[in-house]
Amino acid sequence: DSGVTQTPKHLITATGQRVTLRCSPRSGDLSVYWYQQSLDQGLQFLIQYYNGEERAKGNILERFSAQQFPDLHSELNLSSLELGDSALYFCASSVGGAGGFSYEQYFGPGTRLTVT
Amino acid sequence: AQSVAQPEDQVNVAEGNPLTVKCTYSVSGNPYLFWYVQYPNRGLQFLLKYITGDNLVKGSYGFEAEFNKSQTSFHLKKPSALVSDSALYFCAVRAPGGATNKLIFGTGTLLAVQP
């Protein structure tokens, strides 16, 4: 168990809908990362937050947004869902966020999103 | 831009034999390199990392990896494979410095260990 929790585990929804994925980082970790894993795209970095502030953006669609709250948990919001958004969404956390150090990231179990 | 390549989609090895999962990288400057493992229906688990120092890095579950700067490689190895090592393995790279710690992952290599 990595200490990173994600809810829900599974989500089935229809095209055009909006969903929210939740992540709680390991105790003491200030950075939260979101990744998308799909068969055709592999593991793709979406976005990073560090202590409540956005730190980096990756291949995140405009229909997607995220935030990190004062208690450091994070939410990923996916709207106007399309069939192609079906994927496994992972949250990861690390102690630090950048700089000269490289902190390993610890991953949650993921949320499997199915868009029908 | 940094990138990682895992040239083998699948590696098959018999239990008890040594295993190698290959990874090459492209990054400006000295890289930070990682290996993760993913078991079915599970999240990624950190195995080991190379930041600096000794080119041979030891990690969890008896795995180790060798950093080779001239060949820009970071191959994962284990002297004696177990059936329980069967899983999906990801190599990842992070460029040093910068404002983010984000990881760039390879496409993954499925390791199948036959009893």
CSV table of N, CA, C and O in Angstrom, one decimal, chain A residues 18-58:
chain,number,residue,atom,x,y,z
A,18,ARG,N,-20.1,14.9,-16.8
A,18,ARG,CA,-19.0,15.4,-16.0
A,18,ARG,C,-18.8,14.5,-14.8
A,18,ARG,O,-19.7,14.1,-14.1
A,19,VAL,N,-17.5,14.3,-14.5
A,19,VAL,CA,-17.2,13.5,-13.3
A,19,VAL,C,-16.0,14.1,-12.6
A,19,VAL,O,-15.3,14.9,-13.1
A,20,THR,N,-15.9,13.7,-11.3
A,20,THR,CA,-14.8,14.2,-10.4
A,20,THR,C,-14.1,13.1,-9.8
A,20,THR,O,-14.7,12.2,-9.2
A,21,LEU,N,-12.8,13.0,-10.0
A,21,LEU,CA,-11.9,12.0,-9.4
A,21,LEU,C,-11.2,12.6,-8.2
A,21,LEU,O,-10.7,13.8,-8.3
A,22,ARG,N,-11.1,11.9,-7.1
A,22,ARG,CA,-10.5,12.4,-5.9
A,22,ARG,C,-9.2,11.7,-5.5
A,22,ARG,O,-9.2,10.5,-5.7
A,23,CYS,N,-8.3,12.4,-5.0
A,23,CYS,CA,-7.0,11.8,-4.6
A,23,CYS,C,-6.6,12.4,-3.2
A,23,CYS,O,-6.6,13.6,-3.0
A,24,SER,N,-6.1,11.5,-2.3
A,24,SER,CA,-5.5,12.0,-1.1
A,24,SER,C,-4.0,11.5,-1.1
A,24,SER,O,-3.8,10.3,-1.2
A,25,PRO,N,-3.1,12.4,-1.0
A,25,PRO,CA,-1.7,12.1,-1.1
A,25,PRO,C,-1.2,11.4,0.2
A,25,PRO,O,-1.9,11.4,1.2
A,26,ARG,N,0.0,10.8,0.2
A,26,ARG,CA,0.6,10.3,1.4
A,26,ARG,C,0.8,11.4,2.4
A,26,ARG,O,1.0,12.6,2.0
A,27,SER,N,0.7,11.0,3.7
A,27,SER,CA,0.9,12.0,4.7
A,27,SER,C,2.3,12.7,4.5
A,27,SER,O,3.3,12.0,4.4
A,28,GLY,N,2.3,14.0,4.5
A,28,GLY,CA,3.5,14.8,4.4
A,28,GLY,C,3.9,15.1,3.0
A,28,GLY,O,4.8,16.0,2.8
A,29,ASP,N,3.3,14.5,2.0
A,29,ASP,CA,3.6,14.9,0.6
A,29,ASP,C,2.9,16.1,0.2
A,29,ASP,O,1.7,16.3,0.4
A,30,LEU,N,3.7,17.0,-0.5
A,30,LEU,CA,3.1,18.3,-0.9
A,30,LEU,C,2.7,18.3,-2.3
A,30,LEU,O,1.9,19.2,-2.8
A,31,SER,N,3.3,17.4,-3.1
A,31,SER,CA,3.0,17.4,-4.6
A,31,SER,C,2.0,16.3,-4.9
A,31,SER,O,2.1,15.2,-4.4
A,32,VAL,N,1.1,16.7,-5.8
A,32,VAL,CA,0.2,15.7,-6.4
A,32,VAL,C,0.3,15.8,-7.9
A,32,VAL,O,0.4,16.8,-8.5
A,33,TYR,N,0.3,14.6,-8.5
A,33,TYR,CA,0.4,14.5,-10.0
A,33,TYR,C,-0.8,13.7,-10.5
A,33,TYR,O,-1.2,12.7,-9.8
A,34,TRP,N,-1.3,14.0,-11.6
A,34,TRP,CA,-2.3,13.2,-12.3
A,34,TRP,C,-1.8,12.6,-13.6
A,34,TRP,O,-1.1,13.4,-14.4
A,35,TYR,N,-2.0,11.3,-13.8
A,35,TYR,CA,-1.6,10.7,-15.0
A,35,TYR,C,-2.8,9.9,-15.6
A,35,TYR,O,-3.7,9.4,-14.9
A,36,GLN,N,-2.8,9.8,-16.9
A,36,GLN,CA,-3.8,9.0,-17.6
A,36,GLN,C,-3.1,7.8,-18.3
A,36,GLN,O,-2.1,8.0,-18.9
A,37,GLN,N,-3.7,6.6,-18.1
A,37,GLN,CA,-3.1,5.4,-18.7
A,37,GLN,C,-4.2,4.8,-19.7
A,37,GLN,O,-5.3,4.4,-19.2
A,38,SER,N,-3.9,4.8,-20.9
A,38,SER,CA,-4.8,4.2,-21.9
A,38,SER,C,-3.9,3.3,-22.8
A,38,SER,O,-2.7,3.4,-22.9
A,39,LEU,N,-4.6,2.4,-23.5
A,39,LEU,CA,-3.9,1.4,-24.4
A,39,LEU,C,-3.2,2.1,-25.5
A,39,LEU,O,-2.1,1.8,-25.9
A,40,ASP,N,-3.8,3.2,-26.1
A,40,ASP,CA,-3.2,3.8,-27.3
A,40,ASP,C,-2.2,4.9,-26.9
A,40,ASP,O,-1.3,5.2,-27.6
A,41,GLN,N,-2.4,5.5,-25.7
A,41,GLN,CA,-1.5,6.7,-25.4
A,41,GLN,C,-0.5,6.3,-24.3
A,41,GLN,O,0.4,7.1,-24.0
A,42,GLY,N,-0.6,5.1,-23.7
A,42,GLY,CA,0.3,4.8,-22.6
A,42,GLY,C,0.1,5.6,-21.4
A,42,GLY,O,-1.1,6.1,-21.1
A,43,LEU,N,1.1,5.8,-20.6
A,43,LEU,CA,1.0,6.6,-19.4
A,43,LEU,C,1.4,8.1,-19.7
A,43,LEU,O,2.5,8.4,-20.1
A,44,GLN,N,0.5,9.0,-19.6
A,44,GLN,CA,0.7,10.4,-19.9
A,44,GLN,C,0.5,11.3,-18.7
A,44,GLN,O,-0.5,11.2,-18.0
A,45,PHE,N,1.4,12.2,-18.5
A,45,PHE,CA,1.4,13.1,-17.4
A,45,PHE,C,0.3,14.2,-17.8
A,45,PHE,O,0.3,14.7,-18.9
A,46,LEU,N,-0.6,14.5,-16.8
A,46,LEU,CA,-1.6,15.5,-17.1
A,46,LEU,C,-1.3,16.8,-16.4
A,46,LEU,O,-1.2,17.8,-17.1
A,47,ILE,N,-1.1,16.8,-15.1
A,47,ILE,CA,-0.9,18.0,-14.4
A,47,ILE,C,-0.3,17.7,-13.0
A,47,ILE,O,-0.4,16.6,-12.5
A,48,GLN,N,0.4,18.7,-12.5
A,48,GLN,CA,1.0,18.6,-11.2
A,48,GLN,C,0.6,19.9,-10.3
A,48,GLN,O,0.6,21.0,-10.8
A,49,TYR,N,0.4,19.6,-9.0
A,49,TYR,CA,0.2,20.7,-8.1
A,49,TYR,C,1.2,20.5,-6.9
A,49,TYR,O,1.5,19.4,-6.6
A,50,TYR,N,1.6,21.6,-6.5
A,50,TYR,CA,2.6,21.6,-5.3
A,50,TYR,C,2.0,22.6,-4.3
A,50,TYR,O,1.9,23.8,-4.6
A,51,ASN,N,1.7,22.1,-3.1
A,51,ASN,CA,1.2,22.9,-2.0
A,51,ASN,C,0.1,23.9,-2.4
A,51,ASN,O,0.1,25.0,-2.1
A,52,GLY,N,-0.8,23.4,-3.3
A,52,GLY,CA,-2.0,24.2,-3.6
A,52,GLY,C,-1.8,24.9,-4.9
A,52,GLY,O,-2.8,25.5,-5.4
A,53,GLU,N,-0.7,25.0,-5.5
A,53,GLU,CA,-0.5,25.8,-6.7
A,53,GLU,C,-0.1,24.9,-7.9
A,53,GLU,O,0.6,23.9,-7.7
A,54,GLU,N,-0.6,25.2,-9.0
A,54,GLU,CA,-0.3,24.4,-10.2
A,54,GLU,C,1.2,24.6,-10.5
A,54,GLU,O,1.7,25.7,-10.6
A,55,ARG,N,1.9,23.5,-10.8
A,55,ARG,CA,3.3,23.5,-11.0
A,55,ARG,C,3.6,23.2,-12.5
A,55,ARG,O,4.6,23.8,-13.0
A,56,ALA,N,2.9,22.3,-13.1
A,56,ALA,CA,3.2,21.9,-14.5
A,56,ALA,C,2.0,21.3,-15.1
A,56,ALA,O,1.2,20.7,-14.4
A,57,LYS,N,1.9,21.6,-16.4
A,57,LYS,CA,0.8,21.0,-17.2
A,57,LYS,C,1.4,20.1,-18.3
A,57,LYS,O,2.4,20.4,-18.9
A,58,GLY,N,0.8,19.0,-18.5
A,58,GLY,CA,1.2,18.1,-19.6
A,58,GLY,C,0.1,18.0,-20.7
A,58,GLY,O,-0.4,19.0,-21.1
